[in-house]
Coordinates of N, CA, C and O (backbone and C1' of nucleotides) in Angstrom, one line a residue:
Chain A
M4 N 0.8 -1.2 0.0 CA 0.0 0.0 0.0 C 0.9 1.2 0.0 O 1.3 1.7 1.0
E5 N 1.1 1.8 -1.1 CA 1.9 3.1 -1.1 C 1.0 4.2 -0.8 O 1.4 5.2 -0.2
N6 N -0.2 4.1 -1.1 CA -1.2 5.2 -0.9 C -1.8 5.1 0.6 O -2.2 4.1 1.0
P7 N -1.7 6.2 1.3 CA -2.2 6.3 2.6 C -3.8 6.1 2.6 O -4.3 5.5 3.6
A8 N -4.4 6.5 1.6 CA -5.9 6.3 1.5 C -6.2 4.8 1.6 O -7.1 4.4 2.3
N9 N -5.4 4.1 0.8 CA -5.7 2.6 0.8 C -5.5 2.0 2.2 O -6.3 1.2 2.7
V10 N -4.5 2.5 2.9 CA -4.2 2.1 4.3 C -5.5 2.4 5.2 O -5.9 1.6 6.0
R11 N -6.0 3.6 5.0 CA -7.2 4.0 5.8 C -8.3 3.0 5.5 O -9.0 2.6 6.4
V12 N -8.5 2.7 4.2 CA -9.6 1.8 3.8 C -9.4 0.4 4.5 O -10.3 -0.1 5.1
I13 N -8.2 -0.1 4.3 CA -7.9 -1.4 4.9 C -8.2 -1.4 6.4 O -8.8 -2.3 7.0
A14 N -7.7 -0.3 7.0 CA -7.9 -0.1 8.5 C -9.4 -0.1 8.8 O -9.9 -0.8 9.8
A15 N -10.2 0.6 8.0 CA -11.6 0.7 8.2 C -12.3 -0.7 8.1 O -13.1 -1.0 8.9
I16 N -11.8 -1.4 7.2 CA -12.4 -2.8 7.0 C -12.0 -3.7 8.2 O -12.8 -4.4 8.6
R17 N -10.8 -3.5 8.6 CA -10.4 -4.3 9.8 C -11.2 -3.9 11.0 O -11.3 -4.6 12.0
Q18 N -11.7 -2.7 11.0 CA -12.4 -2.1 12.1 C -13.8 -2.8 12.3 O -14.4 -2.8 13.4
I19 N -14.2 -3.4 11.2 CA -15.6 -4.1 11.2 C -15.4 -5.3 12.1 O -14.7 -6.2 11.8
P20 N -16.2 -5.4 13.2 CA -16.2 -6.5 14.1 C -16.8 -7.7 13.5 O -17.7 -7.6 12.7
P21 N -16.4 -8.9 13.9 CA -17.0 -10.2 13.4 C -18.5 -10.2 13.7 O -18.9 -9.7 14.7
G22 N -19.2 -10.8 12.8 CA -20.6 -10.9 13.0 C -21.4 -9.6 12.5 O -22.6 -9.5 12.6
Q23 N -20.6 -8.7 12.0 CA -21.2 -7.5 11.5 C -20.7 -7.1 10.1 O -19.6 -7.6 9.7
V24 N -21.5 -6.4 9.4 CA -21.1 -6.0 8.0 C -21.2 -4.5 7.8 O -21.7 -3.8 8.6
A25 N -20.6 -4.1 6.8 CA -20.6 -2.6 6.4 C -20.6 -2.4 4.9 O -20.0 -3.3 4.2
G26 N -21.2 -1.4 4.5 CA -21.3 -1.1 3.0 C -20.0 -0.5 2.5 O -19.2 0.0 3.3
Y27 N -19.8 -0.6 1.2 CA -18.6 -0.1 0.6 C -18.5 1.4 0.9 O -17.4 1.9 1.4
G28 N -19.6 2.1 0.7 CA -19.6 3.6 1.0 C -19.3 3.8 2.5 O -18.7 4.8 2.9
E29 N -19.9 3.0 3.3 CA -19.8 3.1 4.7 C -18.3 3.0 5.1 O -17.8 3.8 5.9
V30 N -17.6 2.0 4.6 CA -16.2 1.8 4.8 C -15.4 3.0 4.4 O -14.6 3.5 5.1
A31 N -15.7 3.5 3.2 CA -15.0 4.6 2.7 C -15.2 5.8 3.6 O -14.3 6.6 3.9
R32 N -16.5 6.0 4.0 CA -16.8 7.1 4.9 C -16.0 7.0 6.2 O -15.4 8.0 6.7
R33 N -16.0 5.8 6.8 CA -15.2 5.6 8.0 C -13.8 5.8 7.8 O -13.0 6.2 8.8
A34 N -13.3 5.6 6.6 CA -11.9 5.8 6.3 C -11.6 7.2 6.1 O -10.4 7.6 5.8
G35 N -12.6 8.1 6.1 CA -12.4 9.5 5.9 C -12.4 9.8 4.4 O -11.8 10.8 4.0
L36 N -13.0 8.9 3.6 CA -13.0 9.1 2.2 C -14.4 9.0 1.7 O -14.8 8.1 0.9
P37 N -15.3 10.0 2.0 CA -16.6 10.0 1.6 C -16.8 10.0 0.1 O -16.1 10.8 -0.6
G38 N -17.6 9.2 -0.5 CA -17.8 9.2 -1.9 C -16.8 8.3 -2.7 O -16.9 8.2 -3.9
R39 N -16.0 7.6 -1.9 CA -15.0 6.7 -2.5 C -15.4 5.2 -2.4 O -14.5 4.4 -2.3
A40 N -16.6 4.9 -2.5 CA -17.1 3.5 -2.4 C -16.4 2.7 -3.4 O -16.0 1.6 -3.1
R41 N -16.4 3.2 -4.6 CA -15.8 2.4 -5.7 C -14.3 2.2 -5.5 O -13.8 1.2 -6.0
M42 N -13.7 3.1 -4.8 CA -12.3 2.9 -4.5 C -12.1 1.7 -3.6 O -11.2 0.9 -3.8
V43 N -13.0 1.6 -2.7 CA -13.0 0.4 -1.7 C -13.1 -0.8 -2.6 O -12.4 -1.8 -2.3
A44 N -14.0 -0.8 -3.5 CA -14.2 -2.0 -4.3 C -13.0 -2.3 -5.1 O -12.6 -3.5 -5.2
R45 N -12.4 -1.3 -5.7 CA -11.1 -1.6 -6.5 C -10.1 -2.1 -5.6 O -9.3 -3.0 -5.9
L46 N -10.0 -1.6 -4.4 CA -9.0 -2.0 -3.5 C -9.2 -3.5 -3.1 O -8.2 -4.3 -3.1
L47 N -10.4 -3.8 -2.8 CA -10.7 -5.2 -2.4 C -10.5 -6.1 -3.6 O -10.1 -7.3 -3.4
A48 N -10.8 -5.6 -4.8 CA -10.6 -6.5 -6.0 C -9.1 -6.9 -6.1 O -8.8 -7.9 -6.6
G49 N -8.2 -6.0 -5.7 CA -6.8 -6.3 -5.8 C -6.2 -6.7 -4.5 O -5.0 -6.7 -4.3
N50 N -7.0 -7.0 -3.5 CA -6.5 -7.3 -2.2 C -5.9 -8.7 -2.2 O -6.4 -9.6 -2.9
D51 N -4.8 -8.9 -1.5 CA -4.1 -10.1 -1.5 C -3.9 -10.6 0.0 O -3.3 -11.6 0.2
D52 N -4.5 -9.9 0.9 CA -4.4 -10.2 2.3 C -5.5 -11.1 2.8 O -6.6 -10.7 2.8
P53 N -5.2 -12.4 3.1 CA -6.2 -13.3 3.5 C -6.8 -13.0 4.9 O -7.9 -13.4 5.2
D54 N -6.0 -12.2 5.6 CA -6.5 -11.9 7.0 C -7.5 -10.8 6.9 O -8.2 -10.5 7.9
L55 N -7.6 -10.1 5.8 CA -8.5 -9.0 5.7 C -9.9 -9.5 5.6 O -10.3 -10.4 4.8
P56 N -10.8 -9.0 6.6 CA -12.2 -9.5 6.6 C -13.0 -8.9 5.5 O -14.0 -8.2 5.7
W57 N -12.7 -9.1 4.3 CA -13.3 -8.6 3.1 C -14.8 -9.1 3.0 O -15.6 -8.4 2.4
H58 N -15.1 -10.2 3.6 CA -16.4 -10.8 3.5 C -17.4 -9.9 4.3 O -18.6 -10.1 4.1
R59 N -16.9 -9.0 5.2 CA -17.8 -8.2 6.0 C -18.2 -7.0 5.2 O -18.9 -6.1 5.7
V60 N -17.7 -6.8 4.0 CA -18.1 -5.7 3.2 C -19.1 -6.1 2.1 O -18.8 -6.9 1.3
V61 N -20.3 -5.5 2.2 CA -21.3 -5.8 1.3 C -21.9 -4.5 0.7 O -21.4 -3.4 1.1
R62 N -22.8 -4.6 -0.2 CA -23.4 -3.4 -0.8 C -24.3 -2.7 0.2 O -24.6 -3.2 1.2
A63 N -24.6 -1.5 -0.1 CA -25.4 -0.6 0.8 C -26.7 -1.2 1.1 O -27.2 -1.0 2.2
D64 N -27.3 -2.0 0.2 CA -28.6 -2.6 0.5 C -28.4 -4.0 1.2 O -29.4 -4.7 1.5
G65 N -27.2 -4.3 1.5 CA -27.0 -5.6 2.2 C -26.7 -6.8 1.4 O -26.4 -7.9 1.8
R66 N -26.8 -6.6 0.1 CA -26.6 -7.7 -0.9 C -25.1 -7.9 -1.1 O -24.3 -7.0 -1.1
I67 N -24.8 -9.2 -1.3 CA -23.4 -9.5 -1.6 C -23.1 -9.0 -3.1 O -23.9 -9.2 -4.0
A68 N -21.9 -8.4 -3.2 CA -21.6 -7.8 -4.5 C -21.4 -8.8 -5.6 O -21.6 -8.5 -6.8
F69 N -21.0 -10.0 -5.3 CA -20.7 -11.0 -6.3 C -22.0 -11.6 -6.8 O -23.0 -11.8 -6.1
P70 N -22.0 -12.0 -8.1 CA -23.2 -12.7 -8.7 C -23.4 -14.0 -8.0 O -22.5 -14.8 -7.7
A71 N -24.7 -14.3 -7.7 CA -25.1 -15.6 -7.1 C -24.5 -16.7 -7.9 O -24.7 -16.8 -9.1
G72 N -23.9 -17.7 -7.2 CA -23.4 -18.8 -7.9 C -21.9 -18.8 -8.0 O -21.2 -19.8 -8.1
S73 N -21.4 -17.5 -7.9 CA -19.9 -17.3 -8.0 C -19.2 -18.0 -6.8 O -19.8 -18.1 -5.7
R74 N -18.0 -18.5 -7.0 CA -17.3 -19.1 -5.9 C -17.1 -18.1 -4.8 O -17.2 -18.4 -3.6
Q75 N -16.8 -16.9 -5.2 CA -16.5 -15.8 -4.2 C -17.8 -15.5 -3.4 O -17.8 -15.3 -2.3
H76 N -18.9 -15.5 -4.2 CA -20.2 -15.3 -3.5 C -20.4 -16.4 -2.4 O -20.8 -16.0 -1.3
L77 N -20.3 -17.6 -2.8 CA -20.4 -18.7 -1.8 C -19.5 -18.5 -0.7 O -19.9 -18.7 0.5
E78 N -18.3 -18.2 -1.0 CA -17.2 -18.0 0.1 C -17.7 -16.9 1.1 O -17.6 -17.1 2.3
Q79 N -18.1 -15.8 0.5 CA -18.5 -14.7 1.4 C -19.7 -15.1 2.2 O -19.7 -14.9 3.4
C80 N -20.6 -15.7 1.6 CA -21.8 -16.1 2.3 C -21.5 -17.1 3.4 O -21.9 -17.0 4.5
R81 N -20.6 -18.0 3.0 CA -20.1 -19.0 4.0 C -19.5 -18.4 5.2 O -19.8 -18.6 6.3
R82 N -18.5 -17.5 4.9 CA -17.8 -16.8 6.0 C -18.8 -16.0 6.9 O -18.6 -16.0 8.1
L83 N -19.7 -15.3 6.3 CA -20.6 -14.5 7.1 C -21.4 -15.4 8.0 O -21.6 -15.1 9.2
R84 N -21.9 -16.4 7.4 CA -22.8 -17.4 8.2 C -21.9 -17.9 9.3 O -22.5 -18.2 10.4
A85 N -20.7 -18.1 9.1 CA -19.8 -18.7 10.1 C -19.6 -17.8 11.3 O -19.3 -18.2 12.4
E86 N -19.9 -16.5 11.0 CA -19.8 -15.5 12.1 C -21.1 -15.2 12.7 O -21.3 -14.3 13.5
G87 N -22.1 -16.0 12.2 CA -23.5 -15.8 12.8 C -24.3 -14.8 12.1 O -25.4 -14.4 12.5
V88 N -23.8 -14.3 10.9 CA -24.6 -13.3 10.2 C -25.6 -14.1 9.4 O -25.4 -15.1 8.7
R89 N -26.8 -13.6 9.4 CA -27.9 -14.2 8.7 C -27.9 -13.8 7.2 O -28.1 -12.6 6.9
V90 N -27.8 -14.7 6.4 CA -27.7 -14.4 4.9 C -28.8 -15.2 4.2 O -28.9 -16.4 4.3
E91 N -29.7 -14.5 3.5 CA -30.8 -15.1 2.8 C -30.9 -14.5 1.4 O -31.0 -13.3 1.2
G92 N -30.8 -15.4 0.4 CA -30.9 -15.0 -1.0 C -29.8 -14.0 -1.4 O -30.0 -13.1 -2.1
G93 N -28.6 -14.3 -0.8 CA -27.5 -13.5 -1.2 C -27.6 -12.1 -0.5 O -26.9 -11.2 -0.9
R94 N -28.4 -12.0 0.5 CA -28.6 -10.7 1.2 C -28.4 -10.9 2.7 O -28.8 -11.9 3.2
V95 N -27.8 -9.9 3.3 CA -27.5 -10.0 4.7 C -28.7 -9.4 5.5 O -29.2 -8.3 5.2
R96 N -29.2 -10.2 6.4 CA -30.3 -9.8 7.3 C -29.7 -9.3 8.6 O -28.6 -9.6 9.0
G97 N -30.5 -8.5 9.3 CA -30.1 -8.0 10.6 C -29.3 -6.7 10.4 O -28.8 -6.2 11.4
M98 N -29.2 -6.2 9.2 CA -28.5 -5.0 8.9 C -29.5 -3.9 8.6 O -30.2 -4.0 7.7
R99 N -29.5 -2.9 9.4 CA -30.4 -1.8 9.3 C -29.9 -0.8 8.2 O -28.8 -0.3 8.2
R100 N -30.7 -0.6 7.2 CA -30.3 0.3 6.1 C -30.1 1.7 6.6 O -30.8 2.1 7.5
S101 N -29.1 2.3 6.1 CA -28.8 3.7 6.6 C -30.0 4.6 6.5 O -30.7 4.6 5.4
P102 N -30.4 5.3 7.5 CA -31.6 6.2 7.5 C -31.4 7.3 6.5 O -30.3 7.8 6.2
S103 N -32.5 7.7 5.9 CA -32.5 8.8 4.9 C -31.9 10.1 5.6 O -31.9 10.2 6.8
L104 N -31.4 10.9 4.8 CA -30.8 12.2 5.3 C -31.8 13.0 6.0 O -31.6 13.5 7.1
D105 N -33.0 13.0 5.4 CA -34.1 13.8 6.1 C -34.4 13.2 7.4 O -34.5 13.9 8.4
E106 N -34.6 11.9 7.5 CA -34.9 11.2 8.7 C -33.8 11.5 9.8 O -34.1 11.7 10.9
R107 N -32.6 11.4 9.2 CA -31.4 11.6 10.1 C -31.4 13.1 10.7 O -31.2 13.3 11.8
L108 N -31.8 14.0 9.8 CA -31.8 15.4 10.2 C -33.0 15.7 11.1 O -32.9 16.3 12.2
W109 N -34.2 15.2 10.7 CA -35.4 15.5 11.4 C -35.4 14.6 12.7 O -36.0 15.0 13.7
G110 N -34.8 13.4 12.6 CA -34.8 12.5 13.8 C -36.2 12.2 14.2 O -36.4 11.9 15.4
D111 N -37.2 12.3 13.3 CA -38.5 12.0 13.7 C -39.2 11.1 12.6 O -39.0 11.4 11.4
P112 N -39.8 10.1 13.0 CA -40.4 9.2 12.0 C -41.5 9.9 11.1 O -41.8 9.4 10.1
G113 N -41.9 11.0 11.6 CA -42.9 11.7 10.8 C -44.2 11.0 10.8 O -44.9 10.9 9.8
Chain B
dA6 P -5.2 16.6 -20.2 O5' -5.6 15.9 -21.5 C5' -5.6 16.6 -22.7 C4' -6.6 15.9 -23.7 C3' -8.0 15.6 -23.1 O3' -9.0 15.7 -24.1 C1' -6.9 13.6 -23.6
dC7 P -10.5 15.4 -23.6 O5' -10.7 13.9 -24.2 C5' -10.8 13.6 -25.6 C4' -11.4 12.3 -25.9 C3' -12.7 12.0 -25.1 O3' -13.6 11.4 -26.0 C1' -11.1 10.4 -24.5
dC8 P -15.1 11.0 -25.4 O5' -14.9 9.4 -25.1 C5' -14.4 8.6 -26.2 C4' -14.4 7.1 -25.8 C3' -15.7 6.7 -25.0 O3' -16.0 5.4 -25.5 C1' -13.8 6.3 -23.6
dT9 P -17.3 4.6 -24.8 O5' -16.6 3.6 -23.9 C5' -15.6 2.7 -24.4 C4' -15.2 1.7 -23.4 C3' -16.3 1.1 -22.6 O3' -16.0 -0.3 -22.5 C1' -14.7 2.1 -21.1
dT10 P -17.1 -1.3 -21.8 O5' -16.4 -1.5 -20.3 C5' -15.1 -2.0 -20.3 C4' -14.7 -2.2 -18.8 C3' -15.7 -2.8 -17.9 O3' -15.1 -3.8 -17.1 C1' -14.9 -0.7 -17.0
dG11 P -16.1 -4.8 -16.3 O5' -15.9 -4.3 -14.8 C5' -14.6 -4.4 -14.2 C4' -14.7 -3.8 -12.8 C3' -15.9 -4.2 -12.0 O3' -15.5 -4.6 -10.6 C1' -15.7 -1.9 -12.1
dA12 P -15.5 -6.1 -10.4 O5' -16.1 -6.2 -8.9 C5' -17.5 -6.4 -8.8 C4' -17.9 -6.2 -7.4 C3' -17.5 -4.8 -6.9 O3' -18.6 -4.3 -6.1 C1' -16.6 -6.4 -5.4
dC13 P -19.8 -3.5 -6.9 O5' -19.8 -2.0 -6.3 C5' -19.0 -1.7 -5.1 C4' -19.5 -0.4 -4.5 C3' -20.9 -0.4 -3.9 O3' -21.0 0.3 -2.7 C1' -20.8 1.2 -5.6
dA14 P -22.3 0.5 -2.0 O5' -22.9 1.9 -2.4 C5' -22.1 3.1 -2.2 C4' -23.0 4.3 -2.3 C3' -24.3 4.2 -1.6 O3' -24.7 5.4 -1.0 C1' -24.7 4.5 -3.9
dG15 P -26.1 5.6 -0.2 O5' -27.0 6.4 -1.2 C5' -26.5 7.7 -1.7 C4' -27.6 8.3 -2.6 C3' -29.0 8.2 -2.0 O3' -29.6 9.5 -2.1 C1' -28.9 7.2 -4.2
dC16 P -31.2 9.6 -1.6 O5' -32.0 9.6 -3.0 C5' -31.6 10.5 -4.0 C4' -32.5 10.4 -5.2 C3' -34.0 10.3 -4.8 O3' -34.7 11.1 -5.6 C1' -33.4 8.4 -6.1
dG17 P -36.3 11.3 -5.4 O5' -36.9 10.6 -6.7 C5' -36.5 11.0 -8.0 C4' -37.1 10.1 -9.0 C3' -38.6 10.0 -8.9 O3' -39.3 10.0 -10.2 C1' -37.6 7.9 -8.8
dA18 P -40.9 9.9 -10.3 O5' -41.1 8.4 -10.9 C5' -40.5 8.1 -12.2 C4' -40.8 6.7 -12.6 C3' -42.3 6.4 -12.5 O3' -42.7 5.6 -13.6 C1' -41.0 4.8 -11.3
Chain C
dT4 P -37.2 -4.3 1.1 O5' -37.6 -5.1 -0.2 C5' -38.8 -5.8 -0.3 C4' -38.9 -6.3 -1.8 C3' -37.6 -6.3 -2.5 O3' -37.5 -7.4 -3.4 C1' -39.1 -4.7 -3.5
dT5 P -36.2 -7.8 -4.1 O5' -36.4 -7.3 -5.6 C5' -37.5 -7.7 -6.4 C4' -37.6 -7.0 -7.7 C3' -36.3 -6.8 -8.4 O3' -36.5 -7.2 -9.8 C1' -37.3 -4.7 -8.1
dC6 P -35.2 -7.2 -10.8 O5' -35.4 -5.8 -11.6 C5' -36.6 -5.6 -12.3 C4' -36.5 -4.2 -13.0 C3' -35.2 -4.0 -13.8 O3' -35.4 -3.6 -15.1 C1' -35.6 -2.2 -12.3
dG7 P -34.2 -3.3 -16.1 O5' -34.0 -1.7 -16.0 C5' -35.2 -0.9 -16.1 C4' -34.8 0.6 -16.1 C3' -33.4 0.9 -16.8 O3' -33.5 2.0 -17.7 C1' -33.4 1.7 -14.5
dC8 P -32.2 2.6 -18.3 O5' -31.9 3.9 -17.4 C5' -33.0 4.7 -17.0 C4' -32.4 6.0 -16.4 C3' -31.1 6.5 -16.9 O3' -31.2 8.0 -17.0 C1' -30.8 6.0 -14.7
dT9 P -29.9 8.8 -17.5 O5' -29.2 9.3 -16.2 C5' -30.0 10.0 -15.2 C4' -29.2 10.4 -14.0 C3' -27.8 11.0 -14.4 O3' -27.6 12.2 -13.6 C1' -27.6 9.2 -12.9
dG10 P -26.3 13.0 -13.8 O5' -25.4 12.6 -12.5 C5' -26.0 12.7 -11.2 C4' -25.0 12.4 -10.1 C3' -23.6 12.9 -10.5 O3' -23.0 13.5 -9.4 C1' -23.5 10.5 -10.1
dC11 P -21.5 14.2 -9.5 O5' -20.6 13.0 -9.0 C5' -20.7 12.4 -7.7 C4' -19.8 11.3 -7.4 C3' -18.4 11.5 -8.0 O3' -17.6 12.0 -7.0 C1' -19.3 9.2 -8.4
dC12 P -16.2 12.7 -7.4 O5' -15.2 11.5 -7.4 C5' -15.1 10.7 -6.2 C4' -14.2 9.5 -6.5 C3' -12.9 9.8 -7.1 O3' -11.8 9.2 -6.4 C1' -14.0 8.1 -8.3
dA13 P -10.3 9.6 -6.8 O5' -9.8 8.3 -7.6 C5' -9.8 7.0 -6.9 C4' -9.4 5.9 -7.8 C3' -8.1 6.2 -8.5 O3' -7.3 5.0 -8.4 C1' -9.9 5.5 -10.0
dA14 P -5.9 5.1 -9.2 O5' -6.1 4.0 -10.3 C5' -6.6 2.8 -10.0 C4' -6.8 1.9 -11.3 C3' -5.6 1.9 -12.2 O3' -5.3 0.6 -12.7 C1' -7.5 2.6 -13.4
dG15 P -4.1 0.3 -13.6 O5' -4.8 0.1 -15.0 C5' -5.7 -1.0 -15.1 C4' -6.2 -1.0 -16.6 C3' -5.1 -1.1 -17.6 O3' -5.4 -2.0 -18.6 C1' -6.6 0.7 -18.0
dG16 P -4.3 -2.3 -19.8 O5' -5.1 -1.6 -21.1 C5' -6.4 -2.1 -21.4 C4' -6.8 -1.4 -22.7 C3' -5.8 -1.3 -23.8 O3' -6.3 -1.6 -25.1 C1' -6.5 0.9 -23.3

DNA sequence: ACCTTGACAGCGA
DNA sequence: TTCGCTGCCAAGG
Protein backbone atom coordinates (compact mmCIF):
# COMPACT_ATOMS: atom_id res chain seq x y z
CA MET A 1 0.00 0.00 0.00
CA GLU A 2 1.89 3.06 -1.13
CA ASN A 3 -1.22 5.15 -0.86
CA PRO A 4 -2.25 6.31 2.63
CA ALA A 5 -5.87 6.33 1.51
CA ASN A 6 -5.68 2.62 0.82
CA VAL A 7 -4.25 2.08 4.27
CA ARG A 8 -7.18 3.99 5.75
CA VAL A 9 -9.62 1.82 3.85
CA ILE A 10 -7.90 -1.38 4.91
CA ALA A 11 -7.92 -0.14 8.49
CA ALA A 12 -11.61 0.69 8.25
CA ILE A 13 -12.36 -2.78 6.96
CA ARG A 14 -10.38 -4.30 9.81
CA GLN A 15 -12.43 -2.15 12.15
CA ILE A 16 -15.55 -4.09 11.21
CA PRO A 17 -16.16 -6.50 14.11
CA PRO A 18 -16.96 -10.17 13.44
CA GLY A 19 -20.64 -10.90 12.99
CA GLN A 20 -21.20 -7.46 11.54
CA VAL A 21 -21.08 -6.02 8.03
CA ALA A 22 -20.58 -2.62 6.42
CA GLY A 23 -21.31 -1.13 3.03
CA TYR A 24 -18.57 -0.05 0.63
CA GLY A 25 -19.56 3.56 0.99
CA GLU A 26 -19.77 3.08 4.72
CA VAL A 27 -16.23 1.77 4.82
CA ALA A 28 -15.01 4.63 2.67
CA ARG A 29 -16.80 7.08 4.93
CA ARG A 30 -15.24 5.57 8.04
CA ALA A 31 -11.87 5.77 6.31
CA GLY A 32 -12.41 9.50 5.92
CA LEU A 33 -12.99 9.14 2.19
CA PRO A 34 -16.65 9.98 1.57
CA GLY A 35 -17.80 9.15 -1.92
CA ARG A 36 -14.99 6.70 -2.54
CA ALA A 37 -17.09 3.54 -2.37
CA ARG A 38 -15.79 2.41 -5.72
CA MET A 39 -12.26 2.90 -4.54
CA VAL A 40 -12.97 0.44 -1.75
CA ALA A 41 -14.25 -1.99 -4.34
CA ARG A 42 -11.14 -1.56 -6.46
CA LEU A 43 -8.97 -2.02 -3.45
CA LEU A 44 -10.72 -5.22 -2.42
CA ALA A 45 -10.57 -6.45 -5.99
CA GLY A 46 -6.81 -6.31 -5.81
CA ASN A 47 -6.54 -7.34 -2.18
CA ASP A 48 -4.13 -10.15 -1.48
CA ASP A 49 -4.36 -10.23 2.30
CA PRO A 50 -6.21 -13.35 3.48
CA ASP A 51 -6.46 -11.88 6.98
CA LEU A 52 -8.52 -8.99 5.68
CA PRO A 53 -12.19 -9.46 6.60
CA TRP A 54 -13.34 -8.59 3.09
CA HIS A 55 -16.41 -10.77 3.53
CA ARG A 56 -17.83 -8.21 5.98
CA VAL A 57 -18.07 -5.67 3.18
CA VAL A 58 -21.34 -5.79 1.30
CA ARG A 59 -23.40 -3.41 -0.80
CA ALA A 60 -25.39 -0.62 0.78
CA ASP A 61 -28.59 -2.64 0.50
CA GLY A 62 -26.99 -5.58 2.25
CA ARG A 63 -26.58 -7.70 -0.86
CA ILE A 64 -23.38 -9.51 -1.64
CA ALA A 65 -21.62 -7.80 -4.52
CA PHE A 66 -20.70 -11.02 -6.31
CA PRO A 67 -23.16 -12.68 -8.66
CA ALA A 68 -25.06 -15.56 -7.08
CA GLY A 69 -23.39 -18.83 -7.88
CA SER A 70 -19.92 -17.34 -8.02
CA ARG A 71 -17.34 -19.09 -5.93
CA GLN A 72 -16.54 -15.80 -4.23
CA HIS A 73 -20.21 -15.30 -3.51
CA LEU A 74 -20.44 -18.70 -1.84
CA GLU A 75 -17.25 -18.01 0.06
CA GLN A 76 -18.46 -14.67 1.39
CA CYS A 77 -21.85 -16.11 2.26
CA ARG A 78 -20.15 -19.01 4.00
CA ARG A 79 -17.81 -16.79 6.02
CA LEU A 80 -20.61 -14.46 7.07
CA ARG A 81 -22.76 -17.35 8.19
CA ALA A 82 -19.77 -18.73 10.07
CA GLU A 83 -19.79 -15.50 12.07
CA GLY A 84 -23.46 -15.79 12.82
CA VAL A 85 -24.57 -13.35 10.15
CA ARG A 86 -27.93 -14.21 8.69
CA VAL A 87 -27.73 -14.42 4.92
CA GLU A 88 -30.77 -15.11 2.77
CA GLY A 89 -30.95 -14.96 -0.97
CA GLY A 90 -27.47 -13.50 -1.17
CA ARG A 91 -28.56 -10.75 1.16
CA VAL A 92 -27.50 -9.95 4.69
CA ARG A 93 -30.28 -9.77 7.26
CA GLY A 94 -30.10 -8.00 10.56
CA MET A 95 -28.48 -5.00 8.94
CA ARG A 96 -30.39 -1.76 9.28
CA ARG A 97 -30.31 0.29 6.10
CA SER A 98 -28.81 3.70 6.59
CA PRO A 99 -31.56 6.18 7.47
CA SER A 100 -32.46 8.83 4.95
CA LEU A 101 -30.76 12.15 5.30
CA ASP A 102 -34.09 13.76 6.06
CA GLU A 103 -34.92 11.23 8.74
CA ARG A 104 -31.44 11.63 10.10
CA LEU A 105 -31.79 15.42 10.24
CA TRP A 106 -35.39 15.47 11.42
CA GLY A 107 -34.81 12.54 13.76
CA ASP A 108 -38.54 12.00 13.68
CA PRO A 109 -40.44 9.19 12.01
CA GLY A 110 -42.88 11.73 10.78
C1' DA B 1 -6.88 13.60 -23.57
C1' DC B 2 -11.13 10.40 -24.50
C1' DC B 3 -13.78 6.32 -23.64
C1' DT B 4 -14.74 2.07 -21.13
C1' DT B 5 -14.94 -0.71 -17.01
C1' DG B 6 -15.72 -1.88 -12.10
C1' DA B 7 -16.63 -6.38 -5.43
C1' DC B 8 -20.78 1.18 -5.60
C1' DA B 9 -24.68 4.53 -3.93
C1' DG B 10 -28.91 7.25 -4.18
C1' DC B 11 -33.37 8.40 -6.13
C1' DG B 12 -37.55 7.85 -8.84
C1' DA B 13 -40.97 4.83 -11.26
C1' DT C 1 -39.09 -4.74 -3.51
C1' DT C 2 -37.28 -4.69 -8.10
C1' DC C 3 -35.61 -2.20 -12.29
C1' DG C 4 -33.41 1.71 -14.54
C1' DC C 5 -30.82 5.99 -14.66
C1' DT C 6 -27.56 9.18 -12.89
C1' DG C 7 -23.52 10.54 -10.11
C1' DC C 8 -19.27 9.23 -8.39
C1' DC C 9 -14.02 8.09 -8.32
C1' DA C 10 -9.88 5.52 -10.03
C1' DA C 11 -7.47 2.63 -13.40
C1' DG C 12 -6.60 0.71 -18.04
C1' DG C 13 -6.53 0.85 -23.25
